[in-house]
mmCIF file of C-alpha atoms in Angstrom:
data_model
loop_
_atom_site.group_PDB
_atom_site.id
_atom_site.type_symbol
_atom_site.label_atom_id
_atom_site.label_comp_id
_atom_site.label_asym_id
_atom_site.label_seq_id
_atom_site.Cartn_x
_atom_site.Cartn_y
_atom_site.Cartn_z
ATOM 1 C CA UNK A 1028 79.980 159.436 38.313
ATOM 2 C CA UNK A 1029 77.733 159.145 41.676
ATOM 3 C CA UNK A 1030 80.865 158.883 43.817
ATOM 4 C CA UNK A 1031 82.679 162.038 42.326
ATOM 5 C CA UNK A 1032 79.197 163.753 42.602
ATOM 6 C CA UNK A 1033 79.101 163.313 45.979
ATOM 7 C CA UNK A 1034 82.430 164.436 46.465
ATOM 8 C CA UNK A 1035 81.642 167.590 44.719
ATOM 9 C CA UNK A 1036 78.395 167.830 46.952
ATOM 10 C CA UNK A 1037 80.546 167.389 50.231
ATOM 11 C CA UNK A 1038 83.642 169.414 49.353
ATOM 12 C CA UNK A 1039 80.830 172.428 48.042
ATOM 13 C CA UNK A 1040 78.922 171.941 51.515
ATOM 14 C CA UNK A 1041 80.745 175.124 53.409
ATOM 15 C CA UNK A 1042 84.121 173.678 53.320
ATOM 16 C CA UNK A 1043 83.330 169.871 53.908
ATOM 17 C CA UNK A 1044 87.571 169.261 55.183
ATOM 18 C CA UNK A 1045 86.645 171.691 57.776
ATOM 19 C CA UNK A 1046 83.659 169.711 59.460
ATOM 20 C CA UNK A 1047 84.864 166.039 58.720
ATOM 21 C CA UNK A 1048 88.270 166.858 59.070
ATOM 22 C CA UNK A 1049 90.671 164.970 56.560
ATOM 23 C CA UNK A 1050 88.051 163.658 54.163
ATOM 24 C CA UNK A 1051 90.379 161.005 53.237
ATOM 25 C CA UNK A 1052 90.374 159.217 56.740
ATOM 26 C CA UNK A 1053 87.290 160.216 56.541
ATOM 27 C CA UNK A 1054 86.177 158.423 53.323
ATOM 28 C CA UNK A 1055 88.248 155.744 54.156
ATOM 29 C CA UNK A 1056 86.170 154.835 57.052
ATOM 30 C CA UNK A 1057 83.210 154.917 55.217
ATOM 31 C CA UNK A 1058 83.834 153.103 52.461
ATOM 32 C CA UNK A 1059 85.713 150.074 54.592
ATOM 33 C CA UNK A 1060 84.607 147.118 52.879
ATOM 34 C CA UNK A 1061 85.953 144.981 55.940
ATOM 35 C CA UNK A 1062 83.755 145.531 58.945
ATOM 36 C CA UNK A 1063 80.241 144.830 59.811
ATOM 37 C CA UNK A 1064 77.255 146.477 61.762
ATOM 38 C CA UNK A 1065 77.624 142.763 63.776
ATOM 39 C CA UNK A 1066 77.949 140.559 66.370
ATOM 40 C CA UNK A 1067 81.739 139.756 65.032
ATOM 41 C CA UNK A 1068 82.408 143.620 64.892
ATOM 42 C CA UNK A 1069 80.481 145.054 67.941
ATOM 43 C CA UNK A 1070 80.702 143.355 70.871
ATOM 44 C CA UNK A 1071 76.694 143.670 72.432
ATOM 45 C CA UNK A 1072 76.431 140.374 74.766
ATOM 46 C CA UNK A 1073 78.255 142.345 77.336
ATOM 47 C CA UNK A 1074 80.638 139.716 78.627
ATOM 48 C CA UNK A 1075 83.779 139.297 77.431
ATOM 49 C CA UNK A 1076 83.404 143.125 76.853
ATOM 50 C CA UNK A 1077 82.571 144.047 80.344
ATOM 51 C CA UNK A 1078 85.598 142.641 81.822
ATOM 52 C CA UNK A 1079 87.960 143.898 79.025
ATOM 53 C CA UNK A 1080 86.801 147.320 80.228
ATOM 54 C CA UNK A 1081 87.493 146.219 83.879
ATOM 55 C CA UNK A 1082 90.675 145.487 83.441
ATOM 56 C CA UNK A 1083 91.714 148.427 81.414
ATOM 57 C CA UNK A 1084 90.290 151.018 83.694
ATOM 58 C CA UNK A 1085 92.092 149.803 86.053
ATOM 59 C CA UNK A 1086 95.279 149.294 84.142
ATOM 60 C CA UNK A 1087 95.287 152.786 82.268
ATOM 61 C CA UNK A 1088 92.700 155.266 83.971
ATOM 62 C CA UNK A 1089 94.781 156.000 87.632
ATOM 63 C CA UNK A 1090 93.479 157.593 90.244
ATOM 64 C CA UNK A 1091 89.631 158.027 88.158
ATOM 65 C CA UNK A 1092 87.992 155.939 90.897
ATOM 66 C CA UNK A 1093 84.743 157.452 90.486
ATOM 67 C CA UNK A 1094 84.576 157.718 86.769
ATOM 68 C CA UNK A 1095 85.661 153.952 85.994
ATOM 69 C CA UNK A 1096 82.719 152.327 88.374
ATOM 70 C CA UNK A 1097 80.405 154.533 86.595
ATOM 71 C CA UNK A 1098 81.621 153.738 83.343
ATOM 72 C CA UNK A 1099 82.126 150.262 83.547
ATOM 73 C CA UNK A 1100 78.432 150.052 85.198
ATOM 74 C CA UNK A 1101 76.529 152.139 82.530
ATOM 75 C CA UNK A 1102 78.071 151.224 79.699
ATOM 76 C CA UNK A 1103 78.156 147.307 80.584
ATOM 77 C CA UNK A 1104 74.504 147.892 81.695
ATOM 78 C CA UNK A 1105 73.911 149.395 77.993
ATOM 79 C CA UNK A 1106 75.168 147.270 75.737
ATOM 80 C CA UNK A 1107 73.361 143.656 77.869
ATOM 81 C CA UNK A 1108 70.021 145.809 77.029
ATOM 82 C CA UNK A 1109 68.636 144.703 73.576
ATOM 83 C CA UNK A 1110 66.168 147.353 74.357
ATOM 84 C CA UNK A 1111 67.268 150.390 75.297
ATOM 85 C CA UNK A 1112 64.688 153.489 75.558
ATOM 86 C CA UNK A 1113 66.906 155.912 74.698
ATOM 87 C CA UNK A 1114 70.757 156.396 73.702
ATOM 88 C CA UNK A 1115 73.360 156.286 76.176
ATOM 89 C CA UNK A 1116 74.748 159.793 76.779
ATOM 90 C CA UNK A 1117 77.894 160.507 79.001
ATOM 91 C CA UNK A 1118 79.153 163.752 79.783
ATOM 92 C CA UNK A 1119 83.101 163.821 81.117
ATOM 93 C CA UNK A 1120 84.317 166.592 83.256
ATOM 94 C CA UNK A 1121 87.903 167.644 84.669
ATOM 95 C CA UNK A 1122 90.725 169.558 83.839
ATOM 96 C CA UNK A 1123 93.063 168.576 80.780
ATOM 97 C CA UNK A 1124 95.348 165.331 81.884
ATOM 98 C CA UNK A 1125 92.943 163.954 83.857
ATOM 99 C CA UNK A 1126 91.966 161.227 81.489
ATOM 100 C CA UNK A 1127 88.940 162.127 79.683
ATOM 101 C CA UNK A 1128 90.252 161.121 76.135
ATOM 102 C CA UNK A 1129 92.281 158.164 77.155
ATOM 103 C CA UNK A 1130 88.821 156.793 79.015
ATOM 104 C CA UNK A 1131 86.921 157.286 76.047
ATOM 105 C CA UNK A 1132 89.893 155.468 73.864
ATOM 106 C CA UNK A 1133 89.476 152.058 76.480
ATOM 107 C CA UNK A 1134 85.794 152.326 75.663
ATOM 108 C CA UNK A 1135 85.735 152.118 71.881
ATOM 109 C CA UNK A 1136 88.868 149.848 72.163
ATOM 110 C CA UNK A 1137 86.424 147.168 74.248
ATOM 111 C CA UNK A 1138 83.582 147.506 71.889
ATOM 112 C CA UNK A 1139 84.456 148.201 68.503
ATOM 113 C CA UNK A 1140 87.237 145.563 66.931
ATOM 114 C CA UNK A 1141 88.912 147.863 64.874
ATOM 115 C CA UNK A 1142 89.113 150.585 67.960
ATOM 116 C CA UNK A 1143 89.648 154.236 67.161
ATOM 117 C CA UNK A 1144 89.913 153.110 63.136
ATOM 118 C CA UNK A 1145 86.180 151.689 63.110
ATOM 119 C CA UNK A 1146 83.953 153.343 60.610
ATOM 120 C CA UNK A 1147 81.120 153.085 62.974
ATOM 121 C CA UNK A 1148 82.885 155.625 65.429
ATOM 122 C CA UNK A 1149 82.655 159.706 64.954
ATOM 123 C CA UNK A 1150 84.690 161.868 66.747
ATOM 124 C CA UNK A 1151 84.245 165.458 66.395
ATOM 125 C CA UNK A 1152 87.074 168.625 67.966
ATOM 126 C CA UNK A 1153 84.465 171.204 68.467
ATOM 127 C CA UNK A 1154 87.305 174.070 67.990
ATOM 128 C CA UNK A 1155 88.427 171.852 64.675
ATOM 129 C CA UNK A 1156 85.349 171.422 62.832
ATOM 130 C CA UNK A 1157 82.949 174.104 64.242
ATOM 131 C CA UNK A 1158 85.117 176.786 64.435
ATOM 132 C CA UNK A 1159 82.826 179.946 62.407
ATOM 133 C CA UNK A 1160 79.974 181.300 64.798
ATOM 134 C CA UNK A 1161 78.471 182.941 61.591
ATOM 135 C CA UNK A 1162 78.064 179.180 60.484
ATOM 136 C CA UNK A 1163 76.496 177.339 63.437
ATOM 137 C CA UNK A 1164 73.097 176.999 61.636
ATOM 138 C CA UNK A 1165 75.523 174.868 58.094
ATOM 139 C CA UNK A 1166 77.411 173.209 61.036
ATOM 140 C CA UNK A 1167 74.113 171.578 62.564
ATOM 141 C CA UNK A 1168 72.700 170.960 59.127
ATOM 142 C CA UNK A 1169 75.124 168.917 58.511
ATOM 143 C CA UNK A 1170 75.825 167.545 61.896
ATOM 144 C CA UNK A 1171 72.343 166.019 62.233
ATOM 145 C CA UNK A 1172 72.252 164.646 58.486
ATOM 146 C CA UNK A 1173 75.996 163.026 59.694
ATOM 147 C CA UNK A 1174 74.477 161.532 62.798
ATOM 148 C CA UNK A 1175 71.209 160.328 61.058
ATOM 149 C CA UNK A 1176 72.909 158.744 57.898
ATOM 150 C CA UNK A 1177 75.752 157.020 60.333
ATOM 151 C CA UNK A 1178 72.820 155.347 62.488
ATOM 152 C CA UNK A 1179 70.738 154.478 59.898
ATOM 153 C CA UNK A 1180 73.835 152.292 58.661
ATOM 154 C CA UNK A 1181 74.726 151.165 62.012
ATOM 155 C CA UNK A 1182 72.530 151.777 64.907
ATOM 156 C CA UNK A 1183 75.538 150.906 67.820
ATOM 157 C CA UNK A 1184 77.249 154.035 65.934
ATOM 158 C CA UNK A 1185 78.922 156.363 68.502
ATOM 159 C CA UNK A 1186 79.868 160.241 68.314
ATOM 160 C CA UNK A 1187 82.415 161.638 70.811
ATOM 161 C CA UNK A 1188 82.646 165.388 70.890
ATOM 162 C CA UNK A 1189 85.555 167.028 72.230
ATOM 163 C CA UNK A 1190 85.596 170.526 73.980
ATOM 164 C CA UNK A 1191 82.087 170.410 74.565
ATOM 165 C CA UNK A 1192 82.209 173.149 76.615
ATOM 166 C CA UNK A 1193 83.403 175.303 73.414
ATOM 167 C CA UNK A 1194 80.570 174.211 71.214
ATOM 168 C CA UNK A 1195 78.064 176.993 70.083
ATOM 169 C CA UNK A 1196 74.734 176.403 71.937
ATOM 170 C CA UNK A 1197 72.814 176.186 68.253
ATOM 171 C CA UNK A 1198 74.842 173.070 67.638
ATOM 172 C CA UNK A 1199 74.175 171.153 71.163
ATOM 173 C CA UNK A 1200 70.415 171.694 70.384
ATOM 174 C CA UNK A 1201 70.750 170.374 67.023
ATOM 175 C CA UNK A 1202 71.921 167.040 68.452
ATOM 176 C CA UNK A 1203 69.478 167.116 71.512
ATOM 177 C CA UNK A 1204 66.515 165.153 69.617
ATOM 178 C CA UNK A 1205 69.101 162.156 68.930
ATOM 179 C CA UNK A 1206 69.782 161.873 72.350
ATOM 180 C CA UNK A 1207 65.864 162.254 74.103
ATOM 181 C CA UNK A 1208 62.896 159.689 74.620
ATOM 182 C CA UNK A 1209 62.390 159.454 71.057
ATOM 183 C CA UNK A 1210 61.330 155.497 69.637
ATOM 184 C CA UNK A 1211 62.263 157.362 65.889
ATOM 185 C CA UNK A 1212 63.000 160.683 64.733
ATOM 186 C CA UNK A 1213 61.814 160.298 60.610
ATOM 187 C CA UNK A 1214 61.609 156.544 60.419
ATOM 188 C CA UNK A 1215 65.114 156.198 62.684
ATOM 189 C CA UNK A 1216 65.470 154.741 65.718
ATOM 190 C CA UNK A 1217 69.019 156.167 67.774
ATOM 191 C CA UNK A 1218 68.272 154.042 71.142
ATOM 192 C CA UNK A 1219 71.232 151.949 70.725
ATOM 193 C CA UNK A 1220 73.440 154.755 69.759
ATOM 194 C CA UNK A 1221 76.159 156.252 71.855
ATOM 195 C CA UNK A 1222 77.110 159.903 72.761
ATOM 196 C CA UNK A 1223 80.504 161.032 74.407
ATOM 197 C CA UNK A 1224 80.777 164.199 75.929
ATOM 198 C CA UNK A 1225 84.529 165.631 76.854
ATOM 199 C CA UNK A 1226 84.461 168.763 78.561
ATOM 200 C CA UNK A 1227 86.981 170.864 80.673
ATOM 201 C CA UNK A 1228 84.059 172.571 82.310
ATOM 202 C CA UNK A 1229 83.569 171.744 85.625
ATOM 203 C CA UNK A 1230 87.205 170.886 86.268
ATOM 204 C CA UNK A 1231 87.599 174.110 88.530
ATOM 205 C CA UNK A 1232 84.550 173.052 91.029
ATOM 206 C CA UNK A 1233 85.614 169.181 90.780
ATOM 207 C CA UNK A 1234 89.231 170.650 91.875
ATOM 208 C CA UNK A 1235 88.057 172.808 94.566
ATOM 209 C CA UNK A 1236 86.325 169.832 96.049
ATOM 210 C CA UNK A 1237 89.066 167.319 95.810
ATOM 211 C CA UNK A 1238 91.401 169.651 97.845
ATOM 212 C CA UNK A 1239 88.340 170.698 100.311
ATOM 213 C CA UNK A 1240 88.016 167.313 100.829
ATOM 214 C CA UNK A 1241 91.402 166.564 101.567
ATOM 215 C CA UNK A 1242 92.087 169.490 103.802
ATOM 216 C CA UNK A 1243 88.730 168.026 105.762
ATOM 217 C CA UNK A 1244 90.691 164.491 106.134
ATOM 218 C CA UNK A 1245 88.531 162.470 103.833
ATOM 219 C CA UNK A 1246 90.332 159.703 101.467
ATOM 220 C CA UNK A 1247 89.946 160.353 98.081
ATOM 221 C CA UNK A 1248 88.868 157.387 97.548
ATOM 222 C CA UNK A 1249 86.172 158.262 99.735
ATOM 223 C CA UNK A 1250 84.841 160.784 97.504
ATOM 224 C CA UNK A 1251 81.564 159.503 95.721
ATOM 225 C CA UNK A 1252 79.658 160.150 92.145
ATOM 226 C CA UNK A 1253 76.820 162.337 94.583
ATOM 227 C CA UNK A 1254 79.919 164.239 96.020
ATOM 228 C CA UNK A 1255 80.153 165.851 93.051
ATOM 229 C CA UNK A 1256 77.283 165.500 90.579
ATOM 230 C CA UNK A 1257 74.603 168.013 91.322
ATOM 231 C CA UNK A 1258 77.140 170.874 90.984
ATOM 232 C CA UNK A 1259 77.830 169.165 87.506
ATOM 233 C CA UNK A 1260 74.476 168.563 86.325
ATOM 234 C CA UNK A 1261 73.873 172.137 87.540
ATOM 235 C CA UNK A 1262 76.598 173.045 84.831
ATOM 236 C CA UNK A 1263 75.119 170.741 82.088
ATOM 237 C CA UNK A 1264 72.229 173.106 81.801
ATOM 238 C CA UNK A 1265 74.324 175.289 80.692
ATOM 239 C CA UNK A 1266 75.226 173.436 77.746
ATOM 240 C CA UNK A 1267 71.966 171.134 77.263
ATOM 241 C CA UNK A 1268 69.180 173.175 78.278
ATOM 242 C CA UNK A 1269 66.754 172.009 80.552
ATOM 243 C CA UNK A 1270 66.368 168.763 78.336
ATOM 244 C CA UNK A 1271 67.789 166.489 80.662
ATOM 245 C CA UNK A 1272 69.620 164.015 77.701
ATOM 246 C CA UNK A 1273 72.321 163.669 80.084
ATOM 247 C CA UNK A 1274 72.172 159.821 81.536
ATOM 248 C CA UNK A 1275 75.678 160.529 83.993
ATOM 249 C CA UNK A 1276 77.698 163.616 84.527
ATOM 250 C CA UNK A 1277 81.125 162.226 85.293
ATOM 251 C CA UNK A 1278 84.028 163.902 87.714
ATOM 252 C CA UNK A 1279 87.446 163.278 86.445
ATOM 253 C CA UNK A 1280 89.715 164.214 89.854
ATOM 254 C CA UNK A 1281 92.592 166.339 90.082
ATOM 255 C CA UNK A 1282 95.903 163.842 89.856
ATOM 256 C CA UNK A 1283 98.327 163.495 92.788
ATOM 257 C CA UNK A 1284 101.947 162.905 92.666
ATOM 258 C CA UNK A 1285 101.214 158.622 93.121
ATOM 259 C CA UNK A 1286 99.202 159.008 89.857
ATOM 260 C CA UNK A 1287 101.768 160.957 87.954
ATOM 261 C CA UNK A 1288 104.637 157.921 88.538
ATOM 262 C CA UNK A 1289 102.293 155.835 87.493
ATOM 263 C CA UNK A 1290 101.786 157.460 84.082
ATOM 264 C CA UNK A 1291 105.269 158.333 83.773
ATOM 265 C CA UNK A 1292 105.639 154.555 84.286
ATOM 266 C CA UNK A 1293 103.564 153.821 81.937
ATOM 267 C CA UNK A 1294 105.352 156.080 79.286
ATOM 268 C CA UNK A 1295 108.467 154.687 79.568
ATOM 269 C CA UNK A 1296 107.250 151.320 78.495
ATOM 270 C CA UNK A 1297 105.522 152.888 75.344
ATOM 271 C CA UNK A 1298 108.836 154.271 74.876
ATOM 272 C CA UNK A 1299 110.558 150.797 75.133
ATOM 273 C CA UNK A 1300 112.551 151.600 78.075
ATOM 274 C CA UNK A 1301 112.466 149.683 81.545
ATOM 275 C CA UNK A 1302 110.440 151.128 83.950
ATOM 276 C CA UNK A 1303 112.302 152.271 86.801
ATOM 277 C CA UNK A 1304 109.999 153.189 89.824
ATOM 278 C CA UNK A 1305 112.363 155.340 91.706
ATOM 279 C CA UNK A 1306 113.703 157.427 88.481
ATOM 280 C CA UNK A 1307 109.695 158.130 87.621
ATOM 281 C CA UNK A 1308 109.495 159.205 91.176
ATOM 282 C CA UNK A 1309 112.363 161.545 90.805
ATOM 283 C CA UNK A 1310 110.869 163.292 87.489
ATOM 284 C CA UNK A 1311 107.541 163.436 88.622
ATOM 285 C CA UNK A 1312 109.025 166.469 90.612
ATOM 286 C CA UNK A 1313 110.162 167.927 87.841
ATOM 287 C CA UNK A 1314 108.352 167.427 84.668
ATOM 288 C CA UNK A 1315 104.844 168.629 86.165
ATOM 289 C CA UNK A 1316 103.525 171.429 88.867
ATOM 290 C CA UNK A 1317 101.928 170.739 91.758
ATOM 291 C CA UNK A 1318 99.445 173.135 94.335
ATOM 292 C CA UNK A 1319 99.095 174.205 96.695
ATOM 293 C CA UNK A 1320 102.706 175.181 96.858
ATOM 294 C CA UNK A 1321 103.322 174.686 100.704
ATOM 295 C CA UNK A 1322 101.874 170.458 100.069
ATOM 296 C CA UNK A 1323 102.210 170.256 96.338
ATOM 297 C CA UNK A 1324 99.445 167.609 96.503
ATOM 298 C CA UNK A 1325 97.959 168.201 93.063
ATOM 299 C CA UNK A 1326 99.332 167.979 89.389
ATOM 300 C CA UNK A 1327 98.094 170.838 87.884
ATOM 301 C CA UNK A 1328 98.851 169.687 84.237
ATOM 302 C CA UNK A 1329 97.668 165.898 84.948
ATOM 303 C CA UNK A 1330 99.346 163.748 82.789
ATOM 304 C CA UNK A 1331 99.003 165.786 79.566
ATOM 305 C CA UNK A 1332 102.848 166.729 79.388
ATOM 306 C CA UNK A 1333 104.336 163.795 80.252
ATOM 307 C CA UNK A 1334 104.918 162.429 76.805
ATOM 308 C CA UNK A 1335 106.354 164.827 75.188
ATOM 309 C CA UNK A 1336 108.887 166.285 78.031
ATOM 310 C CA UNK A 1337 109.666 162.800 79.318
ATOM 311 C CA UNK A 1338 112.868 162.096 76.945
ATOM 312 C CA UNK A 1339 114.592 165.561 77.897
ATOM 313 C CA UNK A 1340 114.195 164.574 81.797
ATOM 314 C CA UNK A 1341 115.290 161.021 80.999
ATOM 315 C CA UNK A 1342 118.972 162.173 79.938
#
């Protein structure tokens, strides 16, 4: 009787599939009788985890130099603190293909056992389940009673938002208090909680400054967090106010033709198919765009396409 009540209550909220998106996967998850706010569950000594991350950045993330030493570093540097003051809160920037998602995928994949399935990890489409305007103030409602009931049952819970830079203002600032120098908000502490931020804002200035770069005759690999991160934490306040809640604003680059093979590469193997260097060089010409036009130096898709156009350029 309790459990269809609270159905009811959910599915009565202002559409309840819209915000939690299919409320079976969603229920599912929280209702898993088979994983544990724990040590077996959670990985929090930092160790084995740290270099699990290591080795995936560098095996998945290409040419994200910049973003996988910062994320390795705060988030390694987070989870050895039994004492954090505040929640960890990081804030991805760059164009679509450039990695954002999969990054955030290799993060809950090294600290969360059951990966993207664990019922301790949120993830929220901002155009998905915010989509009315005229219902920002139900939306945050329910958003902050989601966020408190989730870390008062776990407190390593983590919420990744998606097109952040699409999310009505009234909704950012109903999540800010979760994310500030708070030791509990009504009784609840969120310190060891972790926010994700994926954003394409920013991707036009981190871009522009790739290519200026370039043209100047600095590697890319020469290009450093400070390059980069005052223009984008000149952006956050856009989005977060002047509440700095922010810990790191991350640069996703722009993707060159090197990084391209290399996820075309990669694609072919999830496709069961030997990869063939030289035949992932010759479609990387042809399955993305490149600018400027004269040096076709940068993808302007990333990787985003590949998957799904690879097969018609492998015949």
């Amino acid at each position: 009787m309790q459990l269809a009540l609270l159905l009811f209550l959910l599915v009565g909220t202002c559409r309840a599939d819209y915000f939690f998106g299919d409320l079976k996967d969603w229920f599912d998850k929280i209702t898993a009788p088979n994983e544990y706010c724990n040590r077996e569950w959670i990985t929090l000594d930092g160790k084995g985890y740290g270099k699990g991350l290591e080795a995936d950045l560098g095996r998945y993330l290409f040419g994200q130099h910049i973003a996988s030493d910062v994320i390795l570093n705060a988030m390694t540097g987070f989870m050895n603190n039994d004492n954090p003051k505040k929640s960890l809160v990081l804030s991805f920037h760059g164009r679509a293909g450039t990695g954002k998602s999969l990054a955030s995928q290799l993060i809950v994949k090294n600290i969360f056992k059951k990966g993207m399935d664990s019922r301790f990890v949120h993830f929220f489409d901002s155009i998905i389940n915010f989509p009315h305007a005229s219902l920002v103030e139900t939306y945050k409602s329910q958003l902050q009673n989601w966020i408190r009931g989730n870390v008062t049952n776990c407190a390593h819970s983590m919420f990744i938002f998606d097109e952040m830079d699409k999310m009505h203002p009234g909704i950012i600032d109903g999540i800010k208090p979760f994310m500030d120098y708070h030791y509990k908000l009504d009784g609840v502490s969120y310190q060891k909680a972790i926010f994700l931020f994926l954003s394409n804002g920013g991707g036009e200035i981190i871009r522009e400054s790739t290519l200026v770069s370039w043209k100047a005759g600095k590697k890319r690999e020469e290009l450093k967090l400070e390059d980069l991160e005052t223009a984008l934490s000149s952006l956050g306040f856009v989005y977060y106010g002047e509440s700095i809640v922010v810990d790191f604003f991350i640069p996703f680059l722009p993707l060159e033709r090197q990084h391209i093979v290399q996820c075309i590469m990669v694609e072919m193997v999830a496709m069961g198919l030997q990869p063939d260097h030289n035949k992932a060089c010759e479609i990387s010409d042809k399955i993305v765009n490149y600018i400027p036009d004269d040096e076709r130096r940068i993808s302007v898709p990333g990787c985003k396409r590949i998957a799904g156009r690879l097969w018609h350029f492998m015949q």
